[in-house]
C-alpha positions as a LaTeX table, in Angstrom:
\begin{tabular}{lrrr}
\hline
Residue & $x$ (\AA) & $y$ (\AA) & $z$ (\AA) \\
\hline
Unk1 & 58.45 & 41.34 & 184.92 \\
Unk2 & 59.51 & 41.08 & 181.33 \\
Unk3 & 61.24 & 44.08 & 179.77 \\
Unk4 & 61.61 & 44.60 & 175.88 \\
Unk5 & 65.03 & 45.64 & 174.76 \\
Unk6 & 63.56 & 49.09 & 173.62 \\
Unk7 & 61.81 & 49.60 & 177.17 \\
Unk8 & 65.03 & 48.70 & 178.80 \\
Unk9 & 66.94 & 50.92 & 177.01 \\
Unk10 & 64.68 & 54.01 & 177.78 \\
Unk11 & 64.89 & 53.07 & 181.83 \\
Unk12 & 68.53 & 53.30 & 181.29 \\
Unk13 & 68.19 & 56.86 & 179.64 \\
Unk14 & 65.84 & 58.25 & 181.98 \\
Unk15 & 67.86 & 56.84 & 185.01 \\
Unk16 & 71.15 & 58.25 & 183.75 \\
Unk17 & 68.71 & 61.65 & 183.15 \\
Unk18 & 67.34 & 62.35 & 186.61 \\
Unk19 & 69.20 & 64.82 & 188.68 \\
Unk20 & 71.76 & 64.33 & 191.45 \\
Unk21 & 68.88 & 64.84 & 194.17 \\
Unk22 & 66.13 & 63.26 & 192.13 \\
Unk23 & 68.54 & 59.92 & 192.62 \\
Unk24 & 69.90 & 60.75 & 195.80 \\
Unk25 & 68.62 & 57.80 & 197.60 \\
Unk26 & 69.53 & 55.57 & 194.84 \\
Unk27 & 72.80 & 53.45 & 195.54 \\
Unk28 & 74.84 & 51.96 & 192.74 \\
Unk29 & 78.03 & 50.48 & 192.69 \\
Unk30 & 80.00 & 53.57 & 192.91 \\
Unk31 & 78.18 & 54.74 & 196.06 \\
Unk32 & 78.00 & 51.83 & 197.99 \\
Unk33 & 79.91 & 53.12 & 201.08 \\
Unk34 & 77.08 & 54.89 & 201.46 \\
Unk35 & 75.46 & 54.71 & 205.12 \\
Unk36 & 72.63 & 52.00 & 204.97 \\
Unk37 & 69.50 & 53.53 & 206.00 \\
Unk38 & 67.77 & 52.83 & 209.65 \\
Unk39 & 65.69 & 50.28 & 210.44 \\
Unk40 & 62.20 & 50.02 & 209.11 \\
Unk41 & 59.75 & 51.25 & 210.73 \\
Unk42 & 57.46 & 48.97 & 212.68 \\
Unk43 & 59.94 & 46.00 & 212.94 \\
Unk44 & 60.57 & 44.41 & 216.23 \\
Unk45 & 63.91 & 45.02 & 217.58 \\
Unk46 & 63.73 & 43.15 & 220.77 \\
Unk47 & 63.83 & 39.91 & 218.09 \\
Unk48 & 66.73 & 39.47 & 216.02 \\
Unk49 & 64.90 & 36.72 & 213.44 \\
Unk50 & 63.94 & 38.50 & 210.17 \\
Unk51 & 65.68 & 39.61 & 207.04 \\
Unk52 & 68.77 & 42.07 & 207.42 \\
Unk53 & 70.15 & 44.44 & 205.16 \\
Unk54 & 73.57 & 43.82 & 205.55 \\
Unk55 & 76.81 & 46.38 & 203.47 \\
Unk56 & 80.04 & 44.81 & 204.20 \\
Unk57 & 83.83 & 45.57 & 203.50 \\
Unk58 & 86.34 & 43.01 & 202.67 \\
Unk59 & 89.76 & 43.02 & 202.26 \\
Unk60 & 91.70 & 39.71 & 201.15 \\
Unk61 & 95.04 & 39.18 & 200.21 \\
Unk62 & 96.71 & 36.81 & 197.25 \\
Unk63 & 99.94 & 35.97 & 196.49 \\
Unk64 & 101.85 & 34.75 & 193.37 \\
Unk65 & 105.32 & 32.79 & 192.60 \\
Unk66 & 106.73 & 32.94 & 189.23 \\
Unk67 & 108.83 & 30.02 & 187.81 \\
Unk68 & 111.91 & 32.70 & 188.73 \\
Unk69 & 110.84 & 33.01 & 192.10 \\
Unk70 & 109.40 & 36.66 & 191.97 \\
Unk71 & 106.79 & 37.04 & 194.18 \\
Unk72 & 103.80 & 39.28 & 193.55 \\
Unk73 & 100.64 & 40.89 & 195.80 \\
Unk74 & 97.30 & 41.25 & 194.92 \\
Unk75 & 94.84 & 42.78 & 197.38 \\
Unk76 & 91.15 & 42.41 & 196.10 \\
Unk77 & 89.22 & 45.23 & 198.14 \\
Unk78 & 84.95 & 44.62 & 198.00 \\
Unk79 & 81.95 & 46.57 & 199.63 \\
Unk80 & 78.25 & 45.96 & 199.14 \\
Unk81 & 75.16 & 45.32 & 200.26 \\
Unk82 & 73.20 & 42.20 & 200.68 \\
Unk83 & 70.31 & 40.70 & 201.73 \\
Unk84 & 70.66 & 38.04 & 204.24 \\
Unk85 & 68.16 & 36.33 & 206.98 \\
Unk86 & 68.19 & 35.14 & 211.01 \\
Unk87 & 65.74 & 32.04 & 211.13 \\
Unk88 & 63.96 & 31.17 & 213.88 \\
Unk89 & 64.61 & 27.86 & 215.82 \\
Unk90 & 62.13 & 25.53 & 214.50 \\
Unk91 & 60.19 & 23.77 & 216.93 \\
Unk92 & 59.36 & 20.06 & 216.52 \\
Unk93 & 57.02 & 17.15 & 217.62 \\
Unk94 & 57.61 & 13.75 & 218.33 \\
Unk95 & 57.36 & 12.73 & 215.33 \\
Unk96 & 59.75 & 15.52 & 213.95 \\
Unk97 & 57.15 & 17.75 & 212.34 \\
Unk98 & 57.74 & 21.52 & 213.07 \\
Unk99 & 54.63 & 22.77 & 214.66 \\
Unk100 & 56.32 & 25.89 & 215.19 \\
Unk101 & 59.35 & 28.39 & 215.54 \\
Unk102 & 60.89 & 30.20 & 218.75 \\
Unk103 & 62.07 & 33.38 & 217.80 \\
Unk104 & 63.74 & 33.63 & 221.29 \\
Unk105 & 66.55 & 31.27 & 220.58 \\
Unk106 & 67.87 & 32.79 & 216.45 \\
Unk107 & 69.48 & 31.30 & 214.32 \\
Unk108 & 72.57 & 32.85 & 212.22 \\
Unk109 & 73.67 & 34.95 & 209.43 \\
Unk110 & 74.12 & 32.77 & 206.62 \\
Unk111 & 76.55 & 35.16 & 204.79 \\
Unk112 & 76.36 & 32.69 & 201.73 \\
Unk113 & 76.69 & 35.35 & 199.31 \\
Unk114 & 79.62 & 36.98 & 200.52 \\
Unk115 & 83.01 & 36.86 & 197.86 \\
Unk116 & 85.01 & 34.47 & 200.16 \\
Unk117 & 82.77 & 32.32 & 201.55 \\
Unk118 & 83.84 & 29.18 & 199.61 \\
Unk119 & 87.37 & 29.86 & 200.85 \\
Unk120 & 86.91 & 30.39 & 204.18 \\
Unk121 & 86.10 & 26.40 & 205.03 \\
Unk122 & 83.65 & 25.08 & 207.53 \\
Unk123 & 81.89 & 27.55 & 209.51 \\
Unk124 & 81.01 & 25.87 & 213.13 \\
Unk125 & 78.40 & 27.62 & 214.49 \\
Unk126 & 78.17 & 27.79 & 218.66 \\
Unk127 & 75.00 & 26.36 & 220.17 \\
Unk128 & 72.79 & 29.82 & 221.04 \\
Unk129 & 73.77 & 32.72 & 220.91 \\
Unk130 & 75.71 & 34.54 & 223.64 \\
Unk131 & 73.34 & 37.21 & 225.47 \\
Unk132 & 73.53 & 39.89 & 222.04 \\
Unk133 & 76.28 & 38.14 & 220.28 \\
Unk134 & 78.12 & 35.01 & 218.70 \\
Unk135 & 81.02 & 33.91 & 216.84 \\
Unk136 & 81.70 & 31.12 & 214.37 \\
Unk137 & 84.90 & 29.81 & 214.08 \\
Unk138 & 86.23 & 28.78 & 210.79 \\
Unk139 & 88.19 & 25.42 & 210.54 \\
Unk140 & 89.34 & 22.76 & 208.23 \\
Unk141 & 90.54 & 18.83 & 208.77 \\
Unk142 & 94.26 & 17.85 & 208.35 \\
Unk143 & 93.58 & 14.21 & 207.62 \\
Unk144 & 97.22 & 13.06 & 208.03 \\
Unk145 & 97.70 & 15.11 & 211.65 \\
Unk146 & 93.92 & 13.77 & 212.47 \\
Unk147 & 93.77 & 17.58 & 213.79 \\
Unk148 & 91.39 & 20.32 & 212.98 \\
Unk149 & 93.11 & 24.03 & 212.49 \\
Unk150 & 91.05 & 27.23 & 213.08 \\
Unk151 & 91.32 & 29.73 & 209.81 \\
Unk152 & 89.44 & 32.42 & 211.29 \\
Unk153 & 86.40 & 33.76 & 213.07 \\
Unk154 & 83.50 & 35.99 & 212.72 \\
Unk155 & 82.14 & 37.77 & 215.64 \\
Unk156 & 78.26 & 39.28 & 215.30 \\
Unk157 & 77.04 & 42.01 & 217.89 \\
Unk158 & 73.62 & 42.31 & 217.66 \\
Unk159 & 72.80 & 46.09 & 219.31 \\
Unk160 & 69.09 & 45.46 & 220.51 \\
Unk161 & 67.69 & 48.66 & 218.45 \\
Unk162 & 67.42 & 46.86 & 214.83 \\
Unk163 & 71.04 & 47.08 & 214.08 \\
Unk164 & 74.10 & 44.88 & 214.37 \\
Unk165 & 77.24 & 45.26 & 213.29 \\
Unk166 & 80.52 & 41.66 & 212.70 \\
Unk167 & 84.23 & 41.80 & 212.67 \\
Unk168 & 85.51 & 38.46 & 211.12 \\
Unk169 & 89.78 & 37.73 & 210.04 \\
Unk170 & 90.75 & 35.10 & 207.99 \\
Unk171 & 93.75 & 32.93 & 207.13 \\
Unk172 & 94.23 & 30.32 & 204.66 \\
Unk173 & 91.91 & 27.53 & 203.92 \\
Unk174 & 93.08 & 24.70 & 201.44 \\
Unk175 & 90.64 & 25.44 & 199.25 \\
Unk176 & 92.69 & 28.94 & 198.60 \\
Unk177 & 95.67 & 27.39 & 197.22 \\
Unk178 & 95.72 & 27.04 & 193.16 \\
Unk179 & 98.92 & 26.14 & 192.74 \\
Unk180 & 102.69 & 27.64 & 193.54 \\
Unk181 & 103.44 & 29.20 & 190.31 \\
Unk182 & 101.83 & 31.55 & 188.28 \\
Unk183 & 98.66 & 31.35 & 190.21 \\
Unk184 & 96.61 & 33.70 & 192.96 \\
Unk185 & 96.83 & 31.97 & 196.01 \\
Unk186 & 95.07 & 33.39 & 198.31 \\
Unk187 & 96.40 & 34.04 & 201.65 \\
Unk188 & 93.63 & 35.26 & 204.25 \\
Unk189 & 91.08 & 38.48 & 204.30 \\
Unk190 & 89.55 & 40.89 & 206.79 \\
Unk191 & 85.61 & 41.44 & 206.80 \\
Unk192 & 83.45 & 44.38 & 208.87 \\
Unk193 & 79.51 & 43.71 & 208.10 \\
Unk194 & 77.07 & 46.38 & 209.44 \\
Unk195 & 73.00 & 45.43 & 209.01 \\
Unk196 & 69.72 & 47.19 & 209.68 \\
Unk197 & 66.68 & 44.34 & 210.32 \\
Unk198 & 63.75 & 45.75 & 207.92 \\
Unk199 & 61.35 & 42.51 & 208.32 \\
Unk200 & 60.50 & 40.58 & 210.94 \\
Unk201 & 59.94 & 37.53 & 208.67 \\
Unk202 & 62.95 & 35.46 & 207.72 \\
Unk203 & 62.32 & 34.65 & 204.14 \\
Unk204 & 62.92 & 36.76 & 200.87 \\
Unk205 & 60.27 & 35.41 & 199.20 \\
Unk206 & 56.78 & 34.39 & 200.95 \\
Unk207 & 57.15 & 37.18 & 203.08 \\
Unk208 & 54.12 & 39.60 & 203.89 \\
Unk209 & 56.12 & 42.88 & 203.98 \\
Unk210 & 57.23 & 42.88 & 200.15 \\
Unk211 & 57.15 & 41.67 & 196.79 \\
Unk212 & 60.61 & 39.71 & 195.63 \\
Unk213 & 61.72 & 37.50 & 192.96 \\
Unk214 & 64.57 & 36.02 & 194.85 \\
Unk215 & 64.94 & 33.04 & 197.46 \\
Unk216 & 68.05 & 33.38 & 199.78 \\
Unk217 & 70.58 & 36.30 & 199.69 \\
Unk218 & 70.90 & 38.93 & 197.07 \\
Unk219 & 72.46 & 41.98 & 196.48 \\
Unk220 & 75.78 & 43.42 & 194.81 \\
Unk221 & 78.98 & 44.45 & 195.18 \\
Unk222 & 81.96 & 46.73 & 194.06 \\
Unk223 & 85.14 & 44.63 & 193.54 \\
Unk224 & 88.80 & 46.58 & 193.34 \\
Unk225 & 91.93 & 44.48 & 192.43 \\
Unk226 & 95.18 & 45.55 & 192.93 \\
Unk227 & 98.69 & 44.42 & 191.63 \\
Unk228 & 102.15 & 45.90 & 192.31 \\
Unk229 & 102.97 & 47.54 & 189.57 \\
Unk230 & 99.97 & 47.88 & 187.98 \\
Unk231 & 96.63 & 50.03 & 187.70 \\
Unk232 & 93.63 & 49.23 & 189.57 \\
Unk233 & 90.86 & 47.62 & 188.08 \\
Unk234 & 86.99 & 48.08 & 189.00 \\
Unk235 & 83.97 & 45.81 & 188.48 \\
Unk236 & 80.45 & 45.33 & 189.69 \\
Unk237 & 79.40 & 41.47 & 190.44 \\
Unk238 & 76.39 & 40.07 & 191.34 \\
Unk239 & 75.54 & 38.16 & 194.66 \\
Unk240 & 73.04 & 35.75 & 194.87 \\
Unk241 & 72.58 & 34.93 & 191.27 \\
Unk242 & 74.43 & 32.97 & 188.67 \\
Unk243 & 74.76 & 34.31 & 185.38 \\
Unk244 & 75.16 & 32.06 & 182.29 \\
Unk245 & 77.32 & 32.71 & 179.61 \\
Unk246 & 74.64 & 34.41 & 177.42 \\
Unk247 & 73.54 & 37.07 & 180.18 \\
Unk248 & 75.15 & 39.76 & 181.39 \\
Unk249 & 73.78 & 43.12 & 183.00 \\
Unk250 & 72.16 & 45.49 & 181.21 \\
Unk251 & 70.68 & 47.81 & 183.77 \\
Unk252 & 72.90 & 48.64 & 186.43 \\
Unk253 & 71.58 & 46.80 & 189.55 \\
Unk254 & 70.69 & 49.81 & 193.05 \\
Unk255 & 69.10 & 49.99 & 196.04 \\
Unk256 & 66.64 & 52.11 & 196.36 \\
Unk257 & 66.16 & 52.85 & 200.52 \\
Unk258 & 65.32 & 48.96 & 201.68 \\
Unk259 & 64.25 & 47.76 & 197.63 \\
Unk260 & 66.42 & 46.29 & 194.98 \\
Unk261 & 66.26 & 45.85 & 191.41 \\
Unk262 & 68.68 & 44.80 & 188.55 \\
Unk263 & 68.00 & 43.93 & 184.76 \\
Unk264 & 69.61 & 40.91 & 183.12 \\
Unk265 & 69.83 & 40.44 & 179.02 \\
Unk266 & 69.87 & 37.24 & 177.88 \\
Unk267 & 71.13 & 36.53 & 174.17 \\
Unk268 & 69.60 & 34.27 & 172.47 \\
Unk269 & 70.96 & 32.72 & 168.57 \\
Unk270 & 68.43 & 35.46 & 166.80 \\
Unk271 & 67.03 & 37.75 & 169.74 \\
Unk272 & 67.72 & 38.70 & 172.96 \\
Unk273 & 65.40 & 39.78 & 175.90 \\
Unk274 & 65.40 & 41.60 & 179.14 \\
Unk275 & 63.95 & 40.20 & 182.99 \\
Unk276 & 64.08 & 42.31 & 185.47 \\
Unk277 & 64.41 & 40.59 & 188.94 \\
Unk278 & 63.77 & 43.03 & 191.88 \\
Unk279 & 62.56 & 43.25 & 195.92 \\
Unk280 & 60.50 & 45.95 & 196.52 \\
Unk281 & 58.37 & 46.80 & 199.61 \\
Unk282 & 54.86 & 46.86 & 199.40 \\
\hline
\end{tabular}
C-alpha cells in the first residue's frame, strides 16, 4: 500500500498521540524485551512446521589493535523479533517431483536474518531432528591443515505446546577478521532465541492465515554498541530487507500482537514517496 508523504506524516502524529494503554500491545524498538505473546490460537502444536515468531538476544564481542599496540573492546548487544519458518520435508517421486510434504520429519530454523549470521560460517545441519530438539554445529575449512574447526553451535528445544526456545555460542569464523589494526575484529557472540508458532503454514507469503508483503524472514531489531571509554550508542536496523541508499525509515517499524508493519521513504531527484510493507493477520 502506497502512502503519500502528508498521510505518512499524520500516522506518525496520531501514533506518537495515542495513550500509553491505547499502544500497550504495540512493540517498538525500545520495548522489544517485551514477552512475545502465546501461541495463536488454533495452530497445531503437536507439528513444529509453520512460521515462528521468534525475539532473540545477542551478545558478540570485537576487538581492536592500534598501530601502538593498544587494544580496545567493543561489545555490540541486539534483541528483536523476527519472523522465521520450519519447512516441511518435501516428499518426492521418481522422477524428483514433490508430490508432497511430511510434516512429521521438520525441517530447521533458517535464522537468516539474524545480525551474525554471515560470520558465523557454515551451519551443518544434523539429519532429523532429535525427539524435540537439534543442534547445528558451526564450522569452517582450514585448507592448508585439510581440517575442519567447529566455531560454535546452536541448540533448538522445541517444547511440544507451540513454543521453543535455542541457546547457541560462538567463536571466530574467518570471515570475522578485517584486519589487525585499526579494525573491529570480531571475536565470537552468545545468542538465546525464544519463538511462539502462530501458523501452521511455512511460508510468509502464500499463506492462508494472513496478508504479507514479505518472502522469507522479517522483523527488527535494537542494536547497542559499546566502547571502553566511550558512551553507548543506540540504533534500530531492519531484518529481512535491504535498504538502498535513497531510503531510510520513516515510520518506526512495531509489532502489533503476531502483525508487523514498517514505512520506508524513498527519495527520489524531485520527490519522494512512502510504501508501507506490513504482515497482518486476516
Amino acid at each position: 500500500m502506497k502512502i503519500t508523504l502528508p498521510a505518512a506524516a499524520i500516522l506518525s502524529a496520531l501514533l506518537l498521540q495515542l495513550s500509553p494503554s491505547a499502544q500497550a500491545d504495540y512493540v517498538y524498538a525500545d520495548n522489544l524485551s517485551t514477552e512475545l505473546p502465546p501461541p495463536r490460537d488454533g495452530v497445531d502444536t503437536s507439528l513444529y512446521t509453520g512460521v515462528w515468531l521468534l525475539k532473540f538476544n545477542d551478545v558478540g564481542t570485537y576487538e581492536r589493535y592500534s598501530t601502538d599496540g593498544k587494544r580496545t573492546e567493543l561489545e555490540v548487544k541486539t534483541t528483536g523479533w523476527v519472523y522465521d519458518r520450519i519447512s516441511p520435508t518435501d516428499v518426492e517421486d521418481d522422477s524428483g517431483n514433490v508430490i508432497s510434504e511430511d510434516h512429521s520429519k521438520p525441517k530447521y530454523l533458517s535464522l537468516s536474518c539474524l545480525p551474525f549470521n554471515e560470520l558465523d560460517g557454515t551451519a551443518t545441519e544434523p539429519e532429523s531432528w532429535d525427539g524435540n530438539q537439534y543442534t547445528t554445529t558451526n564450522q569452517y575449512y582450514k585448507p592448508i591443515a585439510k581440517e575442519s574447526k567447529a566455531t560454535g553451535s546452536l541448540t533448538v528445544i522445541a517444547k511440544g505446546d507451540g513454543t521453543l526456545t535455542a541457546k547457541g555460542e560462538y567463536s571466530q569464523h574467518p570471515a570475522g577478521f578485517t584486519g589487525r589494526y585499526n579494525a573491529d575484529n570480531f571475536i565470537g557472540h552468545r545468542l538465546t532465541i525464544e519463538g511462539v508458532k502462530i501458523s501452521d503454514t511455512a511460508s510468509l507469503r502464500d499463506n492462508p492465515d494472513f496478508d504479507s508483503d514479505f518472502y522469507s524472514c522479517a522483523g527488527f531489531m535494537q542494536k547497542e554498541t559499546s566502547e571502553e571509554g566511550n558512551l553507548p550508542t543506540i540504533s534500530t536496523e531492519l531484518l529481512g530487507f535491504s535498504l538502498r541508499d535513497n531510503q531510510s525509515i520513516s515510520v518506526a517499524p512495531y509489532f502489533d500482537n503476531y502483525d508487523f508493519q514498517v514505512t520506508i521513504k524513498t527519495q527520489g531527484l524531485t520527490s519522494s514517496s512512502e510504501n508501507t510493507s506490513s504482515l497482518i493477520f486476516k
